[in-house]
PDB file of C-alpha atoms and ligand atoms in Angstrom:
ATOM      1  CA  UNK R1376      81.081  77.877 202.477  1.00  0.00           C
ATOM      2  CA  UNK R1377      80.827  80.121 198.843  1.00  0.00           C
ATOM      3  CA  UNK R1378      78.871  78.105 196.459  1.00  0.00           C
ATOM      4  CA  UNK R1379      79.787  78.336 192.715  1.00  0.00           C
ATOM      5  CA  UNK R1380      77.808  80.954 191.204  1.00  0.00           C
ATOM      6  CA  UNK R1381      76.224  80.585 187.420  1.00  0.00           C
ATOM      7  CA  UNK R1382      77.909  82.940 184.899  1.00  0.00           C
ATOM      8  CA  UNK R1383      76.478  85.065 183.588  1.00  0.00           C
ATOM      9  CA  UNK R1384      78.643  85.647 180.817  1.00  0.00           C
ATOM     10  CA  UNK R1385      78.165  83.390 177.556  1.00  0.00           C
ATOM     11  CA  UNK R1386      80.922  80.497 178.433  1.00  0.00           C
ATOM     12  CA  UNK R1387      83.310  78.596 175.844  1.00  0.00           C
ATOM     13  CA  UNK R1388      81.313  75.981 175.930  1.00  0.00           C
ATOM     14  CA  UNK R1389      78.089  77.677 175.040  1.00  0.00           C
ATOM     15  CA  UNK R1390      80.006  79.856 172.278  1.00  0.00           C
ATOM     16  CA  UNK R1391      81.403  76.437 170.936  1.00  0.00           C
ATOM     17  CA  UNK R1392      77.422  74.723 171.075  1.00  0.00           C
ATOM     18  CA  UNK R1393      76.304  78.049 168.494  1.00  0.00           C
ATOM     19  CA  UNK R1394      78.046  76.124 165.739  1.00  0.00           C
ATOM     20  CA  UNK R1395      75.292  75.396 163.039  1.00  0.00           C
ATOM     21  CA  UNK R1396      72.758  76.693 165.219  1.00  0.00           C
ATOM     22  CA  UNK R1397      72.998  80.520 164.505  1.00  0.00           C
ATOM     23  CA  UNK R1398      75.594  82.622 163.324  1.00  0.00           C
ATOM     24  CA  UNK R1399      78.764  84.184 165.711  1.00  0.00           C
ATOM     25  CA  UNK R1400      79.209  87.632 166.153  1.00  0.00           C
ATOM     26  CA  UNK R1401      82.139  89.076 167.350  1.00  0.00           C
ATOM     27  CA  UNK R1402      83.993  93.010 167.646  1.00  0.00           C
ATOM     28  CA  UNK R1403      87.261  94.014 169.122  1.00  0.00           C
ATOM     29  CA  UNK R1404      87.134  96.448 172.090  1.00  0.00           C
ATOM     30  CA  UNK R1405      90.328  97.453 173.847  1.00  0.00           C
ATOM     31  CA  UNK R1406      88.532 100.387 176.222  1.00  0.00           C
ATOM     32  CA  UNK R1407      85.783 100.759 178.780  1.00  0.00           C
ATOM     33  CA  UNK R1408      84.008 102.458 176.125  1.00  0.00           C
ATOM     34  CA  UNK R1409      83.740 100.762 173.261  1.00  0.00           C
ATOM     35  CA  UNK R1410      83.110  97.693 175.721  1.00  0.00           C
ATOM     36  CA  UNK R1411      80.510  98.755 177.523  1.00  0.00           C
ATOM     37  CA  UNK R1412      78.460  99.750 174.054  1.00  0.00           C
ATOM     38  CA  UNK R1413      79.285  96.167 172.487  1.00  0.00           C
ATOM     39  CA  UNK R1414      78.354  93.760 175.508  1.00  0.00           C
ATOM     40  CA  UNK R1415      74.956  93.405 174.644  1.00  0.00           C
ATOM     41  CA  UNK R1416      75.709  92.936 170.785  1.00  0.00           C
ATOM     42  CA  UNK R1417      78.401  90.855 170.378  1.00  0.00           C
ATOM     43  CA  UNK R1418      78.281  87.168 171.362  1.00  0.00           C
ATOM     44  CA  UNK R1419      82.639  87.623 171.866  1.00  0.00           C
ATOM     45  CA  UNK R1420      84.724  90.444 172.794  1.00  0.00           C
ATOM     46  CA  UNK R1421      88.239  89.997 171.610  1.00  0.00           C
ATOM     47  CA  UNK R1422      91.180  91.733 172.731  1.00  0.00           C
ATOM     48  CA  UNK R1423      93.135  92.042 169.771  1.00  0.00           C
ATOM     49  CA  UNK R1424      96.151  92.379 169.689  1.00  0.00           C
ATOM     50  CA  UNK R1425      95.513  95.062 167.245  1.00  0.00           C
ATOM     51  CA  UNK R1426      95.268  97.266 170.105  1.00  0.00           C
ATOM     52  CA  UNK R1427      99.027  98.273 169.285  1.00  0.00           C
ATOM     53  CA  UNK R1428      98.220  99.346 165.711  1.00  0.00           C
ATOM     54  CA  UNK R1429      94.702 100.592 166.494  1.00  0.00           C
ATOM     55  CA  UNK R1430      94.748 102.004 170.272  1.00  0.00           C
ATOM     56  CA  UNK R1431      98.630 102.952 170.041  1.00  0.00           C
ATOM     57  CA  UNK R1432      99.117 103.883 166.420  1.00  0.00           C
ATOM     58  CA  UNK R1433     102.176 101.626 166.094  1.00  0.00           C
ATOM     59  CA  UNK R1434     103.631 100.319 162.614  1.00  0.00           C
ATOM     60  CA  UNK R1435     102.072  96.672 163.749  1.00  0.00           C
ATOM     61  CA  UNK R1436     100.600  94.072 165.868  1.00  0.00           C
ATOM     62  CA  UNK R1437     104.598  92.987 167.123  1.00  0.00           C
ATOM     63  CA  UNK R1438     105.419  95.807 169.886  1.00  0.00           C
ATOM     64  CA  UNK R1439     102.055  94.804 171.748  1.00  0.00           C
ATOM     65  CA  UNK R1440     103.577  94.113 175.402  1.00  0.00           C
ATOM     66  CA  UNK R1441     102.112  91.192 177.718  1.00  0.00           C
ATOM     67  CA  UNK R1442     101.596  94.075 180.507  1.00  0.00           C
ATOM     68  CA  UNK R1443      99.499  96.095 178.102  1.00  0.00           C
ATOM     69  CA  UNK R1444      97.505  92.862 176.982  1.00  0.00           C
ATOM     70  CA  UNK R1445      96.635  92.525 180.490  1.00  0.00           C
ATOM     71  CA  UNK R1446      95.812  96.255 181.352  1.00  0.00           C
ATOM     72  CA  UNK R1447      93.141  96.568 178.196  1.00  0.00           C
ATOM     73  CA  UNK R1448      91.723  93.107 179.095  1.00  0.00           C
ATOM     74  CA  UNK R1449      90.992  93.708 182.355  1.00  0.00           C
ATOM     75  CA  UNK R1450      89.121  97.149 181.352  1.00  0.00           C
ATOM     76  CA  UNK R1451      86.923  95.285 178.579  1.00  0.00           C
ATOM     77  CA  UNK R1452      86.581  92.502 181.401  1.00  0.00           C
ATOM     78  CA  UNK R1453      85.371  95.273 183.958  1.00  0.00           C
ATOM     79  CA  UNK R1454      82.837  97.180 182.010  1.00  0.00           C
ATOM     80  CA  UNK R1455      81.265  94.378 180.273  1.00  0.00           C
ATOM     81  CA  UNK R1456      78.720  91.374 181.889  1.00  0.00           C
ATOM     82  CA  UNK R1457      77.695  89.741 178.699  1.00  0.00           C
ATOM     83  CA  UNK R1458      79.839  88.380 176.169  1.00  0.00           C
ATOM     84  CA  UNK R1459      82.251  86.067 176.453  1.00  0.00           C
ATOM     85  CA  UNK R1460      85.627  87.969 176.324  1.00  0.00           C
ATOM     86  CA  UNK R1461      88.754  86.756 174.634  1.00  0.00           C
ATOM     87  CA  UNK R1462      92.359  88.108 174.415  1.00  0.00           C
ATOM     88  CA  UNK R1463      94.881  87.802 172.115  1.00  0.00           C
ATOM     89  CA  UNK R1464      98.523  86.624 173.438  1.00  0.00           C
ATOM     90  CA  UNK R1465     101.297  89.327 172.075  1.00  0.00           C
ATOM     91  CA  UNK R1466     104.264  88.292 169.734  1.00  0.00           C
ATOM     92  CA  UNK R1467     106.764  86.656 171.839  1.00  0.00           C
ATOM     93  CA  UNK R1468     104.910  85.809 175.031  1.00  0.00           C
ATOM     94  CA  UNK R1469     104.336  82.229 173.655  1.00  0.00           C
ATOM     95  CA  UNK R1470     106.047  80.560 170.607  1.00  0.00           C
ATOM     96  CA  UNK R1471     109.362  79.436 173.047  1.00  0.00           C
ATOM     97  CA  UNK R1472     108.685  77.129 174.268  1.00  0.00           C
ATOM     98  CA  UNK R1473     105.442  74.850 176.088  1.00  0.00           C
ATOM     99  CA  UNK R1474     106.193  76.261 179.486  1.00  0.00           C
ATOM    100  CA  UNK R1475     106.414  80.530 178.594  1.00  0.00           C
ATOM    101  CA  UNK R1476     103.170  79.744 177.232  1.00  0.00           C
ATOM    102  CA  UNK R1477     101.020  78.397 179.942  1.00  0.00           C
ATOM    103  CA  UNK R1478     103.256  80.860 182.168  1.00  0.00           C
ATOM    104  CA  UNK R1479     102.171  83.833 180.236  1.00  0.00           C
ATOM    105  CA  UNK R1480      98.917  82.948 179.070  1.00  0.00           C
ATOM    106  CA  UNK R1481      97.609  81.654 182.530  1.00  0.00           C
ATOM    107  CA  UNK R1482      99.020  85.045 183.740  1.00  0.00           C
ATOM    108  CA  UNK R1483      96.839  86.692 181.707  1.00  0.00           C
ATOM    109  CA  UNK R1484      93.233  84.397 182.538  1.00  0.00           C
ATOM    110  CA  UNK R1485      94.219  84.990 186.445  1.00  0.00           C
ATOM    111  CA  UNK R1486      94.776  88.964 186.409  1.00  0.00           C
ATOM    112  CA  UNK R1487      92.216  89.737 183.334  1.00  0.00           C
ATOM    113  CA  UNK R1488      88.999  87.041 184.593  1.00  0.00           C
ATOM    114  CA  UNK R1489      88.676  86.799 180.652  1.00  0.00           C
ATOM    115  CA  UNK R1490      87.404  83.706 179.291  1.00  0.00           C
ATOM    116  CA  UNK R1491      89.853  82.251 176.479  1.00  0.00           C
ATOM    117  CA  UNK R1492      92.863  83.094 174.629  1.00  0.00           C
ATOM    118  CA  UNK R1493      93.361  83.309 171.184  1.00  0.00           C
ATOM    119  CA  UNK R1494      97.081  82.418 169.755  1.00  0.00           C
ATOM    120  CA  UNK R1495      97.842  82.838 166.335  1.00  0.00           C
ATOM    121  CA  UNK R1496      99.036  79.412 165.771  1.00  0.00           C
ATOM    122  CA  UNK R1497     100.040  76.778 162.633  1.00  0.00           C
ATOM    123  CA  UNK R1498     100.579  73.442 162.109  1.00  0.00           C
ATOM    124  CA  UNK R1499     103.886  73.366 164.486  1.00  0.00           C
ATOM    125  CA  UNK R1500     102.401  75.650 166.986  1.00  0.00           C
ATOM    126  CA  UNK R1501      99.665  73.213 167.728  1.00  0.00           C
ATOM    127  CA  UNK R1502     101.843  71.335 170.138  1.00  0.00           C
ATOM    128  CA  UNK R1503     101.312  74.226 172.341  1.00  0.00           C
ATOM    129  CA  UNK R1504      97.939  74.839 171.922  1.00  0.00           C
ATOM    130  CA  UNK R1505      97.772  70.839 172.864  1.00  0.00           C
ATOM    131  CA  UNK R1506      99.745  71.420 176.069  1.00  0.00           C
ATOM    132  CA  UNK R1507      97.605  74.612 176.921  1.00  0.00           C
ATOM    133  CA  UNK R1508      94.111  72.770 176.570  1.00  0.00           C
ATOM    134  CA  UNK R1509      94.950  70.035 178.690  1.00  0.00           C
ATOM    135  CA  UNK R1510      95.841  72.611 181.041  1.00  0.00           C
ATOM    136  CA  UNK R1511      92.835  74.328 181.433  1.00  0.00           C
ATOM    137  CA  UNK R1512      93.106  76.688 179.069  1.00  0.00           C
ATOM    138  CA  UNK R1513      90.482  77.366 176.359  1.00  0.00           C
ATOM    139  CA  UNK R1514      92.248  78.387 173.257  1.00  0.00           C
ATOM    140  CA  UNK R1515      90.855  79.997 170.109  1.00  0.00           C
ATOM    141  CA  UNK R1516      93.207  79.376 166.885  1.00  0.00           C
ATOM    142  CA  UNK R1517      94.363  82.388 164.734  1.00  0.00           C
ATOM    143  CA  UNK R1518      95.332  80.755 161.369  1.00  0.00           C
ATOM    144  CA  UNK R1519      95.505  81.838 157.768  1.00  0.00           C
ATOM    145  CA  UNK R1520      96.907  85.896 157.362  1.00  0.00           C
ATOM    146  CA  UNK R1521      98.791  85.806 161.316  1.00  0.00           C
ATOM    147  CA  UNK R1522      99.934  89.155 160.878  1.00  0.00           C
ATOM    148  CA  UNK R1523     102.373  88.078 163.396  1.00  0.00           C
ATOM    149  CA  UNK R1524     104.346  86.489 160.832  1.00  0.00           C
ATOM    150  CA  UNK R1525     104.163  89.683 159.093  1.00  0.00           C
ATOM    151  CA  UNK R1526     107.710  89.089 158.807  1.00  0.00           C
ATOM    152  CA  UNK R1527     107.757  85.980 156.944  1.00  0.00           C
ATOM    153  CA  UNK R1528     104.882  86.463 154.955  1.00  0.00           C
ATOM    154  CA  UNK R1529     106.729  89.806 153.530  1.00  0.00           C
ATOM    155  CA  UNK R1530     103.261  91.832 154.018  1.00  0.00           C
ATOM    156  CA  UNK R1531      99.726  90.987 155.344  1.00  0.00           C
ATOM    157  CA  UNK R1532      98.595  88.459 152.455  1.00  0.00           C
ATOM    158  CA  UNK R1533      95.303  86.448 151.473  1.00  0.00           C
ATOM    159  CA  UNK R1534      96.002  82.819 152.578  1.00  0.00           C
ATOM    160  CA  UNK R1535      94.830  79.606 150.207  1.00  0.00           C
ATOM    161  CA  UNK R1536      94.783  80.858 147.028  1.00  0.00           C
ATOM    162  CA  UNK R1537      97.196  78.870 145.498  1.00  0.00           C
ATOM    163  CA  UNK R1538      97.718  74.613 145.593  1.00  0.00           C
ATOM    164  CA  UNK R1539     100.777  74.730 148.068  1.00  0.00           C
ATOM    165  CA  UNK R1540      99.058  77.984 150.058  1.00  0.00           C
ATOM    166  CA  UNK R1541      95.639  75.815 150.465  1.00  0.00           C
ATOM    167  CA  UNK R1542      97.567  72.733 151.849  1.00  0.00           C
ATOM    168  CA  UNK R1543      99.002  74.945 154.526  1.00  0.00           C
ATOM    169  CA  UNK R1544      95.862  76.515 155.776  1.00  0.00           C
ATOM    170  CA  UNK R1545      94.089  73.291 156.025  1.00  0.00           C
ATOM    171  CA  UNK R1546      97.027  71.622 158.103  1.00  0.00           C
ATOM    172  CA  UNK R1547      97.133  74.401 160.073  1.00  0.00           C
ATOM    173  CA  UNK R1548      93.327  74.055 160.615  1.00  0.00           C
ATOM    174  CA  UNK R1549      93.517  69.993 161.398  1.00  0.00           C
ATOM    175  CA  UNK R1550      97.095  70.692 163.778  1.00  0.00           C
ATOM    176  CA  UNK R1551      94.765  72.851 165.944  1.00  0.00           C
ATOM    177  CA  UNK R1552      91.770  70.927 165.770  1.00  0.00           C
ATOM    178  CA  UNK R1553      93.453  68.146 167.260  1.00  0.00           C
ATOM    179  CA  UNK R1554      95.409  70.032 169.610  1.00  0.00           C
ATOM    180  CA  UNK R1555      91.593  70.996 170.900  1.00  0.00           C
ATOM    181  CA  UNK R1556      91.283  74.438 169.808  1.00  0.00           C
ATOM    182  CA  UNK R1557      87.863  75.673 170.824  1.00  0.00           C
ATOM    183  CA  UNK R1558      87.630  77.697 167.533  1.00  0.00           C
ATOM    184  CA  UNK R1559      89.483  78.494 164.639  1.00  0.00           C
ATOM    185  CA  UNK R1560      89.758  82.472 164.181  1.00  0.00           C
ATOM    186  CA  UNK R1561      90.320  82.357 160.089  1.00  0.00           C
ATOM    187  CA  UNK R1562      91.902  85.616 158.625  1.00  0.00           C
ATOM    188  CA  UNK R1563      92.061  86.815 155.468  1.00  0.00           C
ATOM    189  CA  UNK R1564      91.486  82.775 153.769  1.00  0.00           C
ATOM    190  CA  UNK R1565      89.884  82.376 150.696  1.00  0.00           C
ATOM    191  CA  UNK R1566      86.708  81.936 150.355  1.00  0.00           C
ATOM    192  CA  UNK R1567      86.809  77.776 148.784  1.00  0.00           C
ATOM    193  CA  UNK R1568      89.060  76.753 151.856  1.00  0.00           C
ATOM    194  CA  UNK R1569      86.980  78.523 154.456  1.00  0.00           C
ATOM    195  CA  UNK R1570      84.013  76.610 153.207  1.00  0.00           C
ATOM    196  CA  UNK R1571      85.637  73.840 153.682  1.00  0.00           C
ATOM    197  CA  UNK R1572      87.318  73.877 156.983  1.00  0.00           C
ATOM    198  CA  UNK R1573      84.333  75.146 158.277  1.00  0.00           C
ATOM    199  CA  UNK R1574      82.055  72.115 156.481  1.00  0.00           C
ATOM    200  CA  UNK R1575      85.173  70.154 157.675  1.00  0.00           C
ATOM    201  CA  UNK R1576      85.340  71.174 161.828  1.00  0.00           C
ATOM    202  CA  UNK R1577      82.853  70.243 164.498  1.00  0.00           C
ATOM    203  CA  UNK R1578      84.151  73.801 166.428  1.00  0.00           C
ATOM    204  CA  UNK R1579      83.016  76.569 165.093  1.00  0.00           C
ATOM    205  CA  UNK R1580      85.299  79.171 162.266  1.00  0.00           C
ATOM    206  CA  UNK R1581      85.009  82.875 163.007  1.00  0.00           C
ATOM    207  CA  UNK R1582      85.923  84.819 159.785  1.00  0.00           C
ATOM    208  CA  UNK R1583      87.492  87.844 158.964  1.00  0.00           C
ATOM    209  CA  UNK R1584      88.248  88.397 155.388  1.00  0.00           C
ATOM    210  CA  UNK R1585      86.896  85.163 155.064  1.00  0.00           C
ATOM    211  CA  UNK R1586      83.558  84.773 153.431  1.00  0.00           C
ATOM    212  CA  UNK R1587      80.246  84.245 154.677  1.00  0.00           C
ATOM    213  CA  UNK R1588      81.200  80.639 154.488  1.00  0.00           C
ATOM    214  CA  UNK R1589      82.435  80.849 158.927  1.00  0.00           C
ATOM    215  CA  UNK R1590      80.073  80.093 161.311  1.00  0.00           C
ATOM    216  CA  UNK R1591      81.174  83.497 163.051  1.00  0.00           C
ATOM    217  CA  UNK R1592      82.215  87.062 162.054  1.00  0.00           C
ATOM    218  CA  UNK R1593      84.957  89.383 163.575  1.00  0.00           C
ATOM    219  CA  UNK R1594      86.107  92.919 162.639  1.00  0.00           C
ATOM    220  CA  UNK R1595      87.932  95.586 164.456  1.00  0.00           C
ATOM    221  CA  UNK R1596      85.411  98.027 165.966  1.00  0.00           C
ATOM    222  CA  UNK R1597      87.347 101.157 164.553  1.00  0.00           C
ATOM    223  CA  UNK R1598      87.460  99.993 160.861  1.00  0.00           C
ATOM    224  CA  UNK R1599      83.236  98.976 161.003  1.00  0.00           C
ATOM    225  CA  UNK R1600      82.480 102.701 162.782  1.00  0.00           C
ATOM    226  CA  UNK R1601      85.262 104.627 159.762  1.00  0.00           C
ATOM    227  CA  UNK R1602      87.275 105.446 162.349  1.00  0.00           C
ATOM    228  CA  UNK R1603      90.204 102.560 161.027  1.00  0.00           C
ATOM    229  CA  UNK R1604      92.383 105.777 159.560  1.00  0.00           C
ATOM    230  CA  UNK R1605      93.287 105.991 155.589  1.00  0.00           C
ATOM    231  CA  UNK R1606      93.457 102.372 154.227  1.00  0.00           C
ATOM    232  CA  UNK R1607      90.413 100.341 154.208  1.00  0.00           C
ATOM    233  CA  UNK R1608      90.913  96.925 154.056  1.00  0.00           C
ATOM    234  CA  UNK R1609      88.784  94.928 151.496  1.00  0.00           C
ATOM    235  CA  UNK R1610      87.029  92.719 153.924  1.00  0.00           C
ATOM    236  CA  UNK R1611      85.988  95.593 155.661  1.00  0.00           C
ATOM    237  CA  UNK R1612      82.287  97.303 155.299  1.00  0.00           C
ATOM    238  CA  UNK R1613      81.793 101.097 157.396  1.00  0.00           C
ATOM    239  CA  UNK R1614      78.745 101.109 158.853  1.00  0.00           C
ATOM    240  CA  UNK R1615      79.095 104.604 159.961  1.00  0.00           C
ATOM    241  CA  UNK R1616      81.838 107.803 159.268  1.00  0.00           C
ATOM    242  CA  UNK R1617      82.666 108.087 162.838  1.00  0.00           C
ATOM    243  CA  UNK R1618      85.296 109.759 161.896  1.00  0.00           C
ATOM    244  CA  UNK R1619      83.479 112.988 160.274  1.00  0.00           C
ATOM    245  CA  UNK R1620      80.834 112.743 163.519  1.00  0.00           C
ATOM    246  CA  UNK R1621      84.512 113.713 165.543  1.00  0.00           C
ATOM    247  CA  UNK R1622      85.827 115.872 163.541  1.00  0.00           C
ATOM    248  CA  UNK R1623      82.517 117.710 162.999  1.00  0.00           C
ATOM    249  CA  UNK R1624      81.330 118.460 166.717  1.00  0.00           C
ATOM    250  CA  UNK R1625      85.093 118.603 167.531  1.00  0.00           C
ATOM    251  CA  UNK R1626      85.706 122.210 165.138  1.00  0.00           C
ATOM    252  CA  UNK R1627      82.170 123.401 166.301  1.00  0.00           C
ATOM    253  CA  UNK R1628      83.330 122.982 170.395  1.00  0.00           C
ATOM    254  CA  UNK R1629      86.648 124.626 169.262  1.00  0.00           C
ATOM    255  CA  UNK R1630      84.691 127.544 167.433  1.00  0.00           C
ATOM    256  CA  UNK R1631      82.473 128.045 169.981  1.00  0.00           C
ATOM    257  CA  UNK R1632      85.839 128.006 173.045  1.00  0.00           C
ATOM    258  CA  UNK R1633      87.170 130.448 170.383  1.00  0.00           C
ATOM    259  CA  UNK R1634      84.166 132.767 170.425  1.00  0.00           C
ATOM    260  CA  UNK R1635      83.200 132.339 173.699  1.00  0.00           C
ATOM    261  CA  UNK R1636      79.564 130.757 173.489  1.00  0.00           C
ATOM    262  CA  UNK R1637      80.990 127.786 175.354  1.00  0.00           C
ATOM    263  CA  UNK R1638      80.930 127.567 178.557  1.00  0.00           C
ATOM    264  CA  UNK R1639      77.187 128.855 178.819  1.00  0.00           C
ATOM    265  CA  UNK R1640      75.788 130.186 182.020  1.00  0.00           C
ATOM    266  CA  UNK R1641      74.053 126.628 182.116  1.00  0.00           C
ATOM    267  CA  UNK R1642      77.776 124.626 182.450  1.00  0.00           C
ATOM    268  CA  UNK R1643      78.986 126.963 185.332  1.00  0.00           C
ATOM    269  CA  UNK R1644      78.369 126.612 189.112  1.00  0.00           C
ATOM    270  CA  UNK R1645      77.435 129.282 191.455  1.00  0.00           C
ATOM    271  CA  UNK R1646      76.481 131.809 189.360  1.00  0.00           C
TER     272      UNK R1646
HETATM  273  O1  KIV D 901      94.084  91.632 166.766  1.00  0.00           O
HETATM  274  C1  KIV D 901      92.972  91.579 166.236  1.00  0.00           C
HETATM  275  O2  KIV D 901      92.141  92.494 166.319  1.00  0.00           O
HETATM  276  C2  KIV D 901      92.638  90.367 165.510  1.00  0.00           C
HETATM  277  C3  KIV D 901      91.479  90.456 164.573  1.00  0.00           C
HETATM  278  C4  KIV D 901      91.885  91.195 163.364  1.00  0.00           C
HETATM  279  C5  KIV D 901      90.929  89.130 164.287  1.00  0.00           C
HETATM  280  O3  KIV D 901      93.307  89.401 165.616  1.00  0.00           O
END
């Protein structure tokens, strides 16, 4: 009989123990490539659902389809051995009702192997996340900017800067608590209500354009490496201009196919 083997992956559990004991850190990855370079890193991989704006160049995070959720998770899943690796349920494949969502988002743990979801969730989503947990699955709260409700919000906005703004955020972040979210994902929050729904929350806040204040960091892989296109988000700091590293060995290979120094006598067989 197969005995239960110990991951070797960093588990929910363990992710959920780093709380006060050292600090989170988290990139998106929606390849084999950018995976594979992050595993040892990161202590989360997440699956963003910013794949559709970042991996497809689409207007926003809406169009992202449950079948393509499922076809970059399982690559990250794949290539990587390390970090714990979370995905991020598309528009639409959740907020109906209880029963699409554990349909849809157990779909995705059984065909992916990732580890948790994340659901970008408020106060009257946290029902869900409620029925999810005590189903078995882990469930990592998106609240403040959910540019899912890019719609409603009229644009992607900082969340909790005013009185009625603040109240929101911070019922959001007790709905989900309660509903046993393993983690609250806070986006784009000020910096006053992070501190304290982190100060506030015995699971641990991963930030992103939300102060050092989190117990965790996240940013898109693309927009930390200047690859992220024109607009630069404020939260965002380049650690490298990926971007120019392309474009620069990318005119040099097409020079060189133009003048014929590439291929060498080195790249061809049988010669
Ligand atoms: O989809 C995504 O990449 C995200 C991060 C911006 C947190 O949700």
């Amino acid at each position: 009989m197969s005995m239960h083997t110990q991951p070797k992956r960093l588990t929910v559990p363990q992710l959920t123990a780093m709380k006060g004991q050292r600090k989170i850190v988290s990139l998106t990855a929606y390849s084999s490539t950018i995976a594979r370079l992050i595993d040892p890193l990161v202590d989360f991989i997440l699956v963003g659902d910013s794949t559709a704006m970042v991996g497809y160049g689409r207007p926003s995070t809406l169009s992202m389809q449950l079948e393509e959720t499922i076809a970059h998770t399982r690559a990250v899943v794949d290539s990587t051995q390390r970090a714990c690796v979370i995905a991020d349920m598309p528009f639409g494949s959740y907020q109906e009702s209880n029963e699409q969502a554990f349909r849809n988002c157990a779909q995705v743990l059984s065909r992916t192997g990732c580890d948790a979801l994340k659901l970008e969730s408020n106060a009257t989503l946290a029902s869900t996340v409620a029925f999810l947990v005590a189903r078995g699955i882990p469930v990592m709260a998106h609240i403040g900017l959910m540019p899912q409700f890019v719609n409603v919000m009229g644009g992607y906005k900082a969340q909790g800067l005013t009185g009625q703004s603040r109240q929101a955020v911070f019922e959001d972040a007790r709905g989900n608590l309660d509903a046993g979210a393993f983690s609250l994902l806070l986006e784009g929050v000020a910096e006053p209500v992070a501190r304290a729904i982190t100060a506030d929350s015995d699971k641990p806040t991963i930030g992103i354009g939300a102060s050092p204040a989190c117990d965790g960091q996240v940013l898109v892989t693309e927009d930390l490496l200047g690859m992220g296109g024109d607009h630069v988000p404020r939260f965002v700091k380049q650690y490298a201009d990926l971007a120019q590293v392309i474009r620069d060995a990318c005119t040099q290979y097409a020079e060189d196919v133009r003048r014929g120094t590439f291929p060498e006598a080195k790249h061809c067989y049988g010669g």
